Short mmCIF file of C-alpha atoms in Angstrom, two decimals:
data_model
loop_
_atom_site.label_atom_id
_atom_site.label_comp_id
_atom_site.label_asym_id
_atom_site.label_seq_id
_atom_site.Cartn_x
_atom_site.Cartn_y
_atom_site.Cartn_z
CA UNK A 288 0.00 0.00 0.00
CA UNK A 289 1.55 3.22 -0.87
CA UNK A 290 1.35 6.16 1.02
CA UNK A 291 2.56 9.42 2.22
CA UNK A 292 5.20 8.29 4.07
CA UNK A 293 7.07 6.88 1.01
CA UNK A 294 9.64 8.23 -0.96
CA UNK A 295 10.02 7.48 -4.75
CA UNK A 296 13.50 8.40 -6.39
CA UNK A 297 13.94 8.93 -10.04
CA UNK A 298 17.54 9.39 -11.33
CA UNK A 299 17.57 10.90 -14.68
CA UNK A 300 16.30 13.86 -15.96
CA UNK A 301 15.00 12.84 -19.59
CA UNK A 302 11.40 12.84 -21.22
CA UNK A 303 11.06 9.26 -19.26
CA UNK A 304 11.97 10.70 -15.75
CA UNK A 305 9.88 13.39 -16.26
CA UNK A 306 6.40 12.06 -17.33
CA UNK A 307 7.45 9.67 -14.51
CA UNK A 308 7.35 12.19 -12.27
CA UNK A 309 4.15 13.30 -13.59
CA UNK A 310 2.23 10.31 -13.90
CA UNK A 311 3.17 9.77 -10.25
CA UNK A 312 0.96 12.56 -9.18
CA UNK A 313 -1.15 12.09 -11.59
CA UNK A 314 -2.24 8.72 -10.14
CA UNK A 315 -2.39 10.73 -6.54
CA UNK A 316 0.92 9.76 -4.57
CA UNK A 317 1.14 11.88 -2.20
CA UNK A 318 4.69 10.98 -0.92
CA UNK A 319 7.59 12.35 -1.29
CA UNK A 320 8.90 12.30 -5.69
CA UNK A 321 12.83 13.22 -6.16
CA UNK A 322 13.60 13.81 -9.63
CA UNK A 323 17.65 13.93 -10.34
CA UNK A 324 18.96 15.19 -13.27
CA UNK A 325 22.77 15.28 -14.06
CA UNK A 326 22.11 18.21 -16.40
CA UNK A 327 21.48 21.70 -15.25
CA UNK A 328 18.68 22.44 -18.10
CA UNK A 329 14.90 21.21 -16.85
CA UNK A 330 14.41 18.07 -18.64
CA UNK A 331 13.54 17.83 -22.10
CA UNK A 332 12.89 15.94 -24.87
CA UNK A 333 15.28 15.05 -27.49
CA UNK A 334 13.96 14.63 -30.66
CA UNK A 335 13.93 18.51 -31.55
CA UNK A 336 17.70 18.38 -30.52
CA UNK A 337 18.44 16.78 -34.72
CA UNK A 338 15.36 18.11 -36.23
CA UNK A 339 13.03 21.25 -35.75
CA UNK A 340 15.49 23.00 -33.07
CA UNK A 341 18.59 22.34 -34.50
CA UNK A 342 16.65 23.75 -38.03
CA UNK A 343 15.94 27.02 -36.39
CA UNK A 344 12.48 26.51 -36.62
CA UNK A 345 11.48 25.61 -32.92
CA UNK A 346 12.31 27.69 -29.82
CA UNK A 347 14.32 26.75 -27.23
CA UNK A 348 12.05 26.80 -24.82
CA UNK A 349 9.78 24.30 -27.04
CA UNK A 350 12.09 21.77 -26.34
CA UNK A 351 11.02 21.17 -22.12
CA UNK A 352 8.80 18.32 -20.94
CA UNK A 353 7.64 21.17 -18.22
CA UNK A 354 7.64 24.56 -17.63
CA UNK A 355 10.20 24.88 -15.02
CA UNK A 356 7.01 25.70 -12.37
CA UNK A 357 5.57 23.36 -12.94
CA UNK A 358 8.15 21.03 -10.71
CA UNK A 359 7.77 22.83 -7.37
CA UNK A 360 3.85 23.27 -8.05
CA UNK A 361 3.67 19.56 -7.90
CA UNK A 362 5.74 19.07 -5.02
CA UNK A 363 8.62 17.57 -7.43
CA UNK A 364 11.97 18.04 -5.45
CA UNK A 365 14.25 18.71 -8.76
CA UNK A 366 17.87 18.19 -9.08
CA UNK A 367 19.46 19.97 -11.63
CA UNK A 368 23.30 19.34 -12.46
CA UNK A 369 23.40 16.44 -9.78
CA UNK A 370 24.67 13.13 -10.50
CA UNK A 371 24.32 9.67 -8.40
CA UNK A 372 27.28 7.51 -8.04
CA UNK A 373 26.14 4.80 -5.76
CA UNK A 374 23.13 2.87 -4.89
CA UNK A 375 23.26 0.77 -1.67
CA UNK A 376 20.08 -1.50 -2.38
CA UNK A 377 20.71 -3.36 1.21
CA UNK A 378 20.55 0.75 2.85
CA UNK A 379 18.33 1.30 -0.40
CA UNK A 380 19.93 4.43 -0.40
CA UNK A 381 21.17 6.51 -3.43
CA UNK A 382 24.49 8.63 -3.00
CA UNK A 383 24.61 12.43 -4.55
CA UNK A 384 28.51 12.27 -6.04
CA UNK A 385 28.66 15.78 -6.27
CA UNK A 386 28.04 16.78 -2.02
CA UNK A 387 28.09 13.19 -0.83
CA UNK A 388 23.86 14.18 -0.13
CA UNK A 389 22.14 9.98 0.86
CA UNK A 390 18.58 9.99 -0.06
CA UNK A 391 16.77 7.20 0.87
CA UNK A 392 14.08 5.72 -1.46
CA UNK A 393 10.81 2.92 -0.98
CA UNK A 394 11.45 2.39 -4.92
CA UNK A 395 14.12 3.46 -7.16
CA UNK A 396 13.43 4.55 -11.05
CA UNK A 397 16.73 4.35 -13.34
CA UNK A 398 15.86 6.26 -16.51
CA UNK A 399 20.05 7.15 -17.12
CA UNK A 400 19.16 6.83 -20.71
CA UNK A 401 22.43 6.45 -23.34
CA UNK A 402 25.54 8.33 -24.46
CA UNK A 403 26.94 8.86 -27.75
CA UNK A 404 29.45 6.00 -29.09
CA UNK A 405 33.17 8.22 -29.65
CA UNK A 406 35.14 7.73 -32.09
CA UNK A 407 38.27 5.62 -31.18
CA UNK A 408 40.67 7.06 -34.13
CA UNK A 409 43.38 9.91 -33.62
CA UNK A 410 41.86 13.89 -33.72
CA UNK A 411 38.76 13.41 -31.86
CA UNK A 412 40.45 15.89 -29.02
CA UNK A 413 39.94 18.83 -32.07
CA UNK A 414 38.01 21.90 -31.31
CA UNK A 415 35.57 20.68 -34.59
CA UNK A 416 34.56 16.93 -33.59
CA UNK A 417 31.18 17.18 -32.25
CA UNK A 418 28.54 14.85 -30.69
CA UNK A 419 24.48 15.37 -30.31
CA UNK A 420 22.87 14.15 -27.84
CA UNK A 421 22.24 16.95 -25.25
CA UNK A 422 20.83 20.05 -25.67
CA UNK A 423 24.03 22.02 -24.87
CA UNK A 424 25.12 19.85 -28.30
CA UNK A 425 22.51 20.72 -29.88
CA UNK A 426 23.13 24.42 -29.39
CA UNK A 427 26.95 24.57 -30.35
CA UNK A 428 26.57 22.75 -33.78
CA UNK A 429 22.96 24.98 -34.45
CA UNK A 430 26.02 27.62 -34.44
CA UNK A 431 28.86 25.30 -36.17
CA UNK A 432 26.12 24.64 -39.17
CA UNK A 433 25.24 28.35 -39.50
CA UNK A 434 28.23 29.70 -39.65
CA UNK A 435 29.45 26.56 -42.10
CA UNK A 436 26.40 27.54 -44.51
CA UNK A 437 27.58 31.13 -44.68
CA UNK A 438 31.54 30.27 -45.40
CA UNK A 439 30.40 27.31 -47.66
CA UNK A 440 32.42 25.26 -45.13
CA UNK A 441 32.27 21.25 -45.13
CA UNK A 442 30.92 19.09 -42.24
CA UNK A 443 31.71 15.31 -42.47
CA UNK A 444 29.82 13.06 -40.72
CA UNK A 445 30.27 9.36 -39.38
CA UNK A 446 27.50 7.03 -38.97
CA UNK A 447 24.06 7.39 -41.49
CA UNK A 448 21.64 6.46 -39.04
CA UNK A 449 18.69 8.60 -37.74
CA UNK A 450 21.01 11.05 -35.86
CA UNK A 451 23.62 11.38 -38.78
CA UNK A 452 20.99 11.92 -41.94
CA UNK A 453 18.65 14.18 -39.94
CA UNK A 454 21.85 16.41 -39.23
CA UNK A 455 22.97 16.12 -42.97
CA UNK A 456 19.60 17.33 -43.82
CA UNK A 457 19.96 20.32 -41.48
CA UNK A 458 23.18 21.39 -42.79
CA UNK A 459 22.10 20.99 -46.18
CA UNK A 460 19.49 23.54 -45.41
CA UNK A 461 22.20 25.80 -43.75
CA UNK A 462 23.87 25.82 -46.98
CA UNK A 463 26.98 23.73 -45.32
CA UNK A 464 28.65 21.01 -47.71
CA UNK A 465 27.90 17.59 -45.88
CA UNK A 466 29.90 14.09 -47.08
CA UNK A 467 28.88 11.13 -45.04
CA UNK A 468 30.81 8.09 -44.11
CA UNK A 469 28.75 4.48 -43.31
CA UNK A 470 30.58 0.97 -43.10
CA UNK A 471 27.61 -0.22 -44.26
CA UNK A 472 26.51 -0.33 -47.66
CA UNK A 473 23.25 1.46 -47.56
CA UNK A 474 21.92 4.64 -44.97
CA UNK A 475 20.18 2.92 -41.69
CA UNK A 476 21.09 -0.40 -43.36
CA UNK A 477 20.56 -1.89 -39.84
CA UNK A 478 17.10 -0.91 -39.38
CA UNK A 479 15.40 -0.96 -42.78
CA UNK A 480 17.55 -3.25 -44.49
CA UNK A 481 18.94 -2.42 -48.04
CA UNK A 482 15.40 -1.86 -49.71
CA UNK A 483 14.67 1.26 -47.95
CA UNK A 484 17.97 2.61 -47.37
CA UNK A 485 18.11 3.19 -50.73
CA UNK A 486 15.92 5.67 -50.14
CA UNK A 487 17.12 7.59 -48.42
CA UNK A 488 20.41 7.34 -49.94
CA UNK A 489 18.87 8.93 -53.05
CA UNK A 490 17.36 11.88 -51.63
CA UNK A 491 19.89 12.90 -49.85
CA UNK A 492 22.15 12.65 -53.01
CA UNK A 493 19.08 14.67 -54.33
CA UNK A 494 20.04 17.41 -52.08
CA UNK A 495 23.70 17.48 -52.45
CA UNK A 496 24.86 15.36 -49.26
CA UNK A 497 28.06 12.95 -50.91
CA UNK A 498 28.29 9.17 -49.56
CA UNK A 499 31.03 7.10 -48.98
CA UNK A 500 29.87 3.54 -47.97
CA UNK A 501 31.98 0.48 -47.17
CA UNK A 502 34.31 3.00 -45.52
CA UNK A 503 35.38 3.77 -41.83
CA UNK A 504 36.33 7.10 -40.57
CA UNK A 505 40.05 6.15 -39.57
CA UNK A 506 41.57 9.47 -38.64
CA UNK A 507 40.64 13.56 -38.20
CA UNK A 508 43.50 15.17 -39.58
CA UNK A 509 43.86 18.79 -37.65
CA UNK A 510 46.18 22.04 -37.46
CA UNK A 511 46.43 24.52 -34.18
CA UNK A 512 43.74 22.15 -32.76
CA UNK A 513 41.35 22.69 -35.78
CA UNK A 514 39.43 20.12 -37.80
CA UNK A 515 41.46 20.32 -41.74
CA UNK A 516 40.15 16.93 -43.11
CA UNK A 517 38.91 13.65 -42.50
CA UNK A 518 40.98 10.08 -43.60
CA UNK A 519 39.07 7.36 -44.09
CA UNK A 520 39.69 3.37 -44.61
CA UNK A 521 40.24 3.28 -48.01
CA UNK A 522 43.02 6.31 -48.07
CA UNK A 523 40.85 9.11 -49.33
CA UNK A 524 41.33 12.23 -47.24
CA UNK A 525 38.07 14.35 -47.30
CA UNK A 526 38.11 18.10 -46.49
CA UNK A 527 36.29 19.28 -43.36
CA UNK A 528 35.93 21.92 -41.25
CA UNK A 529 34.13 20.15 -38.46
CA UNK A 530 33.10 16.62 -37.91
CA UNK A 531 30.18 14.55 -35.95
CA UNK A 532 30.56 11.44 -34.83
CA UNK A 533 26.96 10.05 -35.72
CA UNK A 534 27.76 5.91 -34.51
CA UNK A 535 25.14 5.50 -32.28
CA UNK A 536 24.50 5.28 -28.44
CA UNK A 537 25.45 2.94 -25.36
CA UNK A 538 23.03 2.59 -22.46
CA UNK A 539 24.07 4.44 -19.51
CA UNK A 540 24.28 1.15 -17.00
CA UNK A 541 27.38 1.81 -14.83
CA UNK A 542 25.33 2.64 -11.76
CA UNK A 543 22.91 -0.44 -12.09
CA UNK A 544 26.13 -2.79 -12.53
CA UNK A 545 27.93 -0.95 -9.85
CA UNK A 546 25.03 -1.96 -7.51
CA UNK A 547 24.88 -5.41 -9.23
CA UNK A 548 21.83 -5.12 -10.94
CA UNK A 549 21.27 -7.87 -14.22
CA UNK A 550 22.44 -6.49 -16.82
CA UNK A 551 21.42 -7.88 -21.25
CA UNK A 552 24.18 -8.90 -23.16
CA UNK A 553 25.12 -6.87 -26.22
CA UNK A 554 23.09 -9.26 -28.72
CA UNK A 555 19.89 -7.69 -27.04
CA UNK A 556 21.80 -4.01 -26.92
CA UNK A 557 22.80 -3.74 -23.78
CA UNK A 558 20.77 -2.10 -21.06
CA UNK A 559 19.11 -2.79 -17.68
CA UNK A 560 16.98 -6.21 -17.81
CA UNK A 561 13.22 -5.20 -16.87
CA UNK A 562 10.25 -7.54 -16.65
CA UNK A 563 7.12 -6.90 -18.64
CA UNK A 564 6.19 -4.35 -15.29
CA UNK A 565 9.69 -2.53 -16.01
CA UNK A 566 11.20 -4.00 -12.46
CA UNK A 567 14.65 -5.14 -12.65
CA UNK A 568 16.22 -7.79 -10.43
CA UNK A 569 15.82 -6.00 -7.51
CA UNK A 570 12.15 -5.67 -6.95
CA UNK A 571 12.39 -2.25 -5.92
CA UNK A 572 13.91 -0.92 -8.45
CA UNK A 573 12.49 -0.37 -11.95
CA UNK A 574 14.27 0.99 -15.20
CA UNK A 575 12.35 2.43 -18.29
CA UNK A 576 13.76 4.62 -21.58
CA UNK A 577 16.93 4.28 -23.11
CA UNK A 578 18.36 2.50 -20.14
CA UNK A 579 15.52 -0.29 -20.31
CA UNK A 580 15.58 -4.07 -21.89
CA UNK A 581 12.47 -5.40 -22.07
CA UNK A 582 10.84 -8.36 -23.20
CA UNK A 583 8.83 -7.96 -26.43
CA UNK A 584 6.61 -11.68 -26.73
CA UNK A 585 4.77 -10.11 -29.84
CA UNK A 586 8.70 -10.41 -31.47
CA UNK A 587 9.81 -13.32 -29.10
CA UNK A 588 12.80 -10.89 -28.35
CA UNK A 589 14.07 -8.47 -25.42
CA UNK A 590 14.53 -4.93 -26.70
CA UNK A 591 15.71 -2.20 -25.58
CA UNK A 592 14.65 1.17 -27.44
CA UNK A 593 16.22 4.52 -27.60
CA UNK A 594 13.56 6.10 -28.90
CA UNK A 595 11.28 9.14 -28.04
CA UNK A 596 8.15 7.15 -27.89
CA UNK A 597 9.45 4.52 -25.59
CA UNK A 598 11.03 7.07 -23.15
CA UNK A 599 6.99 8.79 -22.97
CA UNK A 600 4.89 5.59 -22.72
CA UNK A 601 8.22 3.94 -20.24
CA UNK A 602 7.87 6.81 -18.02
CA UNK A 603 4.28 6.61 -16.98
CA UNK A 604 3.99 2.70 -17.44
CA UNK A 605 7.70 2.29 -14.66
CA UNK A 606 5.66 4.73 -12.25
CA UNK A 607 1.85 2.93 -12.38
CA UNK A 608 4.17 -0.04 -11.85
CA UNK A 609 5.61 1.75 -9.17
CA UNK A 610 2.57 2.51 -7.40
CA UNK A 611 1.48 -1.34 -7.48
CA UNK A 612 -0.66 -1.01 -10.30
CA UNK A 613 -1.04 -3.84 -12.95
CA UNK A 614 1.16 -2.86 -15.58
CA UNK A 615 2.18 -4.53 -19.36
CA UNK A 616 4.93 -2.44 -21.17
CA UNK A 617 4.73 -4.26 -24.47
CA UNK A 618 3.83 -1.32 -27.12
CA UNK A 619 5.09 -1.89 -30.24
CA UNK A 620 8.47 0.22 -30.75
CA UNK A 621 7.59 3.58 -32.75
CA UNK A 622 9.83 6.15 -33.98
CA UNK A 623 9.69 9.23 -37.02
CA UNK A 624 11.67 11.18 -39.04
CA UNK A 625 11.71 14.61 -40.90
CA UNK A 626 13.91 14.71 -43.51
CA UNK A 627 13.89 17.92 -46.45
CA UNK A 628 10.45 17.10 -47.61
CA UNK A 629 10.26 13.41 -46.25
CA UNK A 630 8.04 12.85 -43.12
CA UNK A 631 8.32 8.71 -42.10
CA UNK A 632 6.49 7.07 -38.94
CA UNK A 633 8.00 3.28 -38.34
CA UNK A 634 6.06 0.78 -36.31
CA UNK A 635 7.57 -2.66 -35.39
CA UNK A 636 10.98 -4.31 -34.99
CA UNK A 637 12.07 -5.96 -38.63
CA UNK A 638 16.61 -5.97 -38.77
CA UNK A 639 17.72 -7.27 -41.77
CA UNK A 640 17.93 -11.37 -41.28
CA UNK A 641 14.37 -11.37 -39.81
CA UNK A 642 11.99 -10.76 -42.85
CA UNK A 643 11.35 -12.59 -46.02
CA UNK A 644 10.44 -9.79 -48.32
CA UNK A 645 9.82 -6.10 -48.15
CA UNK A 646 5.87 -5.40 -49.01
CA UNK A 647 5.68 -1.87 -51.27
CA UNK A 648 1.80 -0.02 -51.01
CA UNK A 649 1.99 3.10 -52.94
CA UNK A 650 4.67 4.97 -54.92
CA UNK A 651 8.28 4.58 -53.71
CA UNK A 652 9.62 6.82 -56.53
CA UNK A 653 7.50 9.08 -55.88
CA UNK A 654 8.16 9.17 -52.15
CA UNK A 655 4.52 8.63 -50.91
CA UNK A 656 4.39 4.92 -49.86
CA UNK A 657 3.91 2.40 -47.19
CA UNK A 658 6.68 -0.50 -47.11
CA UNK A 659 5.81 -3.47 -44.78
CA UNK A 660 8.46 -5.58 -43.46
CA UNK A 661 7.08 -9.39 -43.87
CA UNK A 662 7.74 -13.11 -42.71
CA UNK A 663 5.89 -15.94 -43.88
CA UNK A 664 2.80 -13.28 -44.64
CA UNK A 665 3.08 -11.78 -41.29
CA UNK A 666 4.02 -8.04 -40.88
CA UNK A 667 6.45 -7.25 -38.28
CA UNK A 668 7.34 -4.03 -39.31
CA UNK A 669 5.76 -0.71 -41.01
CA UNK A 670 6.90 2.72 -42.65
CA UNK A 671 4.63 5.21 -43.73
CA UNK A 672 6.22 8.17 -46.10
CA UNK A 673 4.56 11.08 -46.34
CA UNK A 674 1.51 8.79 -45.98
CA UNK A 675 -0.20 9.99 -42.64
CA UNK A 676 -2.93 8.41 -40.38
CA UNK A 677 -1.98 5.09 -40.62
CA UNK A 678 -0.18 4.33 -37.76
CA UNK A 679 -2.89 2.47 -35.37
CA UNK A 680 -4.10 0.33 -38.40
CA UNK A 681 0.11 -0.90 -39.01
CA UNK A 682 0.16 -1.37 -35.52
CA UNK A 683 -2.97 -3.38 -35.51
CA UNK A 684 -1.36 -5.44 -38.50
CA UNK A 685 1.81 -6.39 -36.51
CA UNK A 686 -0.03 -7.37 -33.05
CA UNK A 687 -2.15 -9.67 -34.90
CA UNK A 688 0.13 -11.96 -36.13
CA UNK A 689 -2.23 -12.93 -39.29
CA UNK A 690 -1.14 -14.12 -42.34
CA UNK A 691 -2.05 -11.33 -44.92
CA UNK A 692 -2.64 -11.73 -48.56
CA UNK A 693 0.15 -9.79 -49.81
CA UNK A 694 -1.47 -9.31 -53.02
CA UNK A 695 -4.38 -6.89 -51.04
CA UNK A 696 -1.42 -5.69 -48.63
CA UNK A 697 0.25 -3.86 -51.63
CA UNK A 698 -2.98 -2.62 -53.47
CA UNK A 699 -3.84 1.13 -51.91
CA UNK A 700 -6.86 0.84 -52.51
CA UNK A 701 -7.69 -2.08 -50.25
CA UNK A 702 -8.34 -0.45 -46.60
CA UNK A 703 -5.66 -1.50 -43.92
CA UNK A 704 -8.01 -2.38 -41.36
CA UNK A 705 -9.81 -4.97 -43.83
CA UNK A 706 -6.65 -7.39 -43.74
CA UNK A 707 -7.21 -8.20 -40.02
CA UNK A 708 -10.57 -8.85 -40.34
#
């Protein structure tokens, strides 16, 4: 039975720890909430960070889950720029590293999140190697790509997933000249397979952004502590004036292994292992966002999720859970992307190796399609470009498991929602 006298701990200061917080009240505890955020800015949510804020075209102040009164109006007791370096679950105490502050919790909510991957070649100490994931990122390179789009200058960029095209697009925009380097052989190769990252390949090229795939960034060549150019694997040198390192994210676990909590391998990406009600080993102590591996039945997989969706439905789902409430966290992962003139929505979980064929509704040419992802005549996976309202009837074809004529999947003109019926 929860009551007044409790005290619920949340350490991390994200979109999940926030609507956390939120839902907490929400659902009328009335004990004690401690929200701790190892970043001084009043949490906030990310995805603006590579698309409409870094553009210019949202506020900075769009960007926050709250506004900042709203924390002490509902009795949140915020942390900003405080960081936790030990949890003692026998004490089930958590330890403030910056004053040595212990805070003792009833249950404990890890929502750490990730941090970028670096770059493990000579140069990344150069004044022009950049990272995004925080806002205070996403405010130096707003300036780095403005200023390149003025002087014509040259951003190169390692990695073409989400984080690396959506910043190519935004410096296209600026003006800047953008060359991107991917091992792989196709953009997002690991998510959509080579079908769709074709795609995106092509408008990109469209817009000016240069490829090199197959290739790895091997070395940032600098002068007086200043980006010059960028080597890669094959020999080529390619000028730059600033570089991101786009390679993707690692889950923030060293506090949960520090205090011995289970821990997924890397097959299942790492993270914090979480039941179906987000609780790791440790009964009282749950873990939800970036941070979180949970099991997925519906793909017979754990996952773990970095996306924006996950860290707002995780948040709310870890605190009813929390609160003793009976709680399923098994949504179907979700993410989006805006892209020059391309707006996608993605439903499901479909890396290459898992599908038989790639299902096209619609005109991919023309850039207004739906591609399904399929396995013996059973959707797994969903994209919708530029093709909007369609998300709950996708996600309604990948819970159901059914075996779908594919003939009547591709045809537009056969409704969605008839295929489950």
């Amino acid at each position: 039975m929860v009551d007044a006298d409790q005290t619920f701990v949340i350490v991390g200061g994200g979109l999940a720890g926030a609507k956390a917080a939120e839902t907490l009240r929400a659902e009328g505890f009335t004990g004690r909430v401690i929200l701790i955020c190892d970043e001084r800015d009043h949490p906030y949510e990310r995805p603006p960070l590579s698309k409409g804020y870094l553009l210019g075209k949202e506020e900075r102040d769009s960007v926050f889950v709250h506004e900042p009164a709203w924390y002490a109006q509902n009795d949140i007791e915020l942390h900003l720029g405080q960081t936790v370096d030990r949890i003692d679950r026998t004490a089930k105490t958590v330890h403030f590293g910056d004053d040595g502050t212990l805070v003792r919790y009833d249950k404990l909510l890890l929502v750490t999140g990730a941090e970028p991957r670096r770059l493990d070649i000579p140069g990344t100490d150069l004044a022009g190697v950049h990272h995004l994931r925080r806002l205070a990122h996403a405010e130096r390179l707003k300036g780095v790509l403005q200023h390149l789009g003025r002087d014509n200058g040259h951003i190169v960029i390692a990695g073409a997933g989400w984080i690396g095209l959506e910043v190519a697009a935004a410096a296209r925009e600026y003006g800047a000249e953008v060359t991107v380097i991917e091992p792989a052989p196709t953009p997002l190769h690991g998510v959509l397979g080579p079908e769709l990252g074709t795609v995106f390949a092509e408008l990109h090229r469209e817009h000016g952004v240069r490829f090199r795939f197959g290739v790895q960034l091997t070395e940032i060549v600098g002068q007086d502590g200043m980006v010059l150019a960028a080597r890669t694997s094959d020999g080529e040198e390619h000028p730059a004036h600033d570089v991101l390192a786009a390679i993707g994210a690692v889950p923030r676990t060293s506090l949960a292994e520090a205090a011995g909590l289970e821990l997924a391998d890397r097959a299942h990406g790492g993270g914090v292992v979480v039941d179906e009600r987000l609780r790791t080993s440790d009964p009282d102590i749950y873990a939800a966002g970036d941070v979180a591996a949970f099991p997925l039945d519906l793909f017979g997989t754990r996952l773990r999720v970095e996306h924006w969706a996950n860290a707002l439905n995780g948040g709310p789902a870890a605190a009813r859970s929390m609160l003793g409430q009976d709680v399923v966290h098994d949504r179907v992962p979700y993410f989006f992307t805006d892209q020059y003139d391309l707006g996608m929505e993605y439903s499901g979980w479909a890396p290459p190796g898992t599908y038989d064929e790639v299902v096209i509704r619609g005109d991919a040419g023309k850039r207004e399609f739906i591609a399904f992802w399929v396995k013996q005549g059973r959707v797994l996976a969903g994209m919708n470009v530029n093709v909007w309202d369609v998300t709950e009837p996708i996600q309604q074809l990948i819970r159901s498991r059914a075996q779908v004529n594919i003939e009547a999947l591709s045809d537009p003109h056969v409704p969605l929602g008839s295929l489950t019926s």
